[in-house]
Amino acid sequence: MSETIELPVPAWRDELEHEYAALRERIEHLVPCLEWPLHLPWIEAINRLKKQRGAVIMAHSYQSPEIFHGVADVTGDSLALAQAAADCDSDLIVLCGVHFMAESAKILAPDKTVLLPDLDAGCSLASSITAEDVRRLRTQHPGVPVVTYVNTSAEVKAETDICCTSANAVQVVESLGVPKVIFLPDNFLGQYVARQTGVELVLWHGRCEVHEKFTAGEARHARERFDAMLVAHPECPPEVLEEADFVGSTSAMGRWLEKEQPARVALITECSMADNLKARFPATEFIKPCNLCPHMQRITLQNIYASLRDLRHAIEIPAEVSARARSALTRMLEIGRTERV
Ligand code: 13P
Ligand code: SF4
């Protein structure tokens, strides 16, 4: 259950329609017209408060269009957001995403205040593994390096040699130049990386609760029924990836669309991602099998406003854990960077 926040609803002003006409045009096919007048006063109130506070709002590509387009200063995948936090000039960051992303921002920008609008925005991958599990795996496989997906807690990152995201996982594993690696916690991403690299990976049983739901039958249906190209995220099951014309991370999907300019594409990934790409590629028709991440959906315009107003919820990480986690994240950033979108 999301917490209840007492907030006065910002007043509607007719001039808002004019001031935000360009935004409305950009997202009118994504936000139902009845919802627009409800969102607009919040968008304006957030943008005003953000300026007063000198804050930067960072939003993951799975955030809903009114957040992604309406209030975010920085948007992108988890790698782009981690980079942006490391490079950020502002002392105040509001992270519109899930808990591990806010933690990564705080680890990379320890002197800044990093706010997460809803502390219960978790992740099934992050909650699948503990620091103790990583220590046990190290004992079972002595000398084998540990690569951990950023979708993990700060404590797990602290036990890790190097982090990766879906955008650079193959590169990170290859960079180690060893025949065997412990790869945690996403089992499907791990299987994909093992196939791409030929490196023997010790895997965990973690799964993304959004991407694991897609089936090969559903993918084939999208191709046959809609004559669509198929693009899938590597967190999907292997049999889904086998059906895909392209497998790639959130940022790689954007690059692929830019290059291929398909007439019709089915995105086998989180649903808001398709919405946000649709705004970038208006000539392409998007088929959306549509699985929403319930954790990403916890972030709303209302709790972003409350977060800025009351400076809640500030992420705190014990200094010793943060320092060890930072070295795993920094090592990753030295290997593979990406563009914002
Ligand atoms: P990327 O942003 O690394 O593509 O990750 C996908 C994801 O599921 C984030 O929660
Ligand atoms: Fe976690 Fe999957 Fe949601 Fe991403 S989409 S936050 S991996 S549950």
mmCIF file of C-alpha atoms and ligand atoms in Angstrom, residues 60-62 76-79 98 100-101 123 125 149-151 165-167 208 211 233 235 248-251 269-270 293 296, ligand 1:
data_model
loop_
_atom_site.group_PDB
_atom_site.id
_atom_site.type_symbol
_atom_site.label_atom_id
_atom_site.label_comp_id
_atom_site.label_asym_id
_atom_site.label_seq_id
_atom_site.Cartn_x
_atom_site.Cartn_y
_atom_site.Cartn_z
ATOM 1 C CA HIS A 60 14.084 5.915 -15.394
ATOM 2 C CA SER A 61 12.651 5.004 -18.803
ATOM 3 C CA TYR A 62 9.936 2.940 -17.057
ATOM 4 C CA GLY A 76 17.520 7.099 -19.278
ATOM 5 C CA ASP A 77 18.236 3.517 -18.280
ATOM 6 C CA SER A 78 19.791 2.496 -14.984
ATOM 7 C CA LEU A 79 23.310 2.972 -16.369
ATOM 8 C CA VAL A 98 13.157 2.161 -7.674
ATOM 9 C CA PHE A 100 18.301 0.296 -5.872
ATOM 10 C CA MET A 101 18.567 3.178 -8.365
ATOM 11 C CA CYS A 123 12.524 -4.782 -7.273
ATOM 12 C CA LEU A 125 15.679 -8.987 -8.482
ATOM 13 C CA TYR A 149 23.663 -6.539 -11.757
ATOM 14 C CA VAL A 150 22.921 -3.026 -10.418
ATOM 15 C CA ASN A 151 19.423 -4.302 -9.527
ATOM 16 C CA THR A 165 23.671 -3.168 -16.053
ATOM 17 C CA SER A 166 21.841 -4.817 -18.927
ATOM 18 C CA ALA A 167 23.558 -2.262 -21.210
ATOM 19 C CA CYS A 208 12.435 -9.724 -12.964
ATOM 20 C CA HIS A 211 9.977 -9.610 -17.879
ATOM 21 C CA HIS A 233 14.962 -7.043 -23.057
ATOM 22 C CA GLU A 235 15.656 -10.062 -18.595
ATOM 23 C CA GLY A 248 19.055 -5.280 -25.985
ATOM 24 C CA SER A 249 18.939 -3.109 -22.936
ATOM 25 C CA THR A 250 16.692 -0.098 -22.620
ATOM 26 C CA SER A 251 19.246 2.241 -24.229
ATOM 27 C CA THR A 269 9.618 -5.122 -22.108
ATOM 28 C CA GLU A 270 8.036 -2.817 -19.550
ATOM 29 C CA CYS A 293 6.363 -2.718 -13.234
ATOM 30 C CA MET A 296 8.027 1.845 -10.856
HETATM 31 P P1 13P B 1 17.876 -1.089 -17.632
HETATM 32 O O1 13P B 1 17.513 0.274 -17.241
HETATM 33 O O2 13P B 1 19.293 -1.403 -17.234
HETATM 34 O O3 13P B 1 17.576 -1.467 -19.022
HETATM 35 O O4 13P B 1 17.082 -2.083 -16.655
HETATM 36 C C1 13P B 1 15.862 -2.547 -16.858
HETATM 37 C C2 13P B 1 15.178 -2.664 -15.581
HETATM 38 O O5 13P B 1 14.438 -3.572 -15.390
HETATM 39 C C3 13P B 1 15.355 -1.617 -14.606
HETATM 40 O O6 13P B 1 14.639 -1.872 -13.532
#
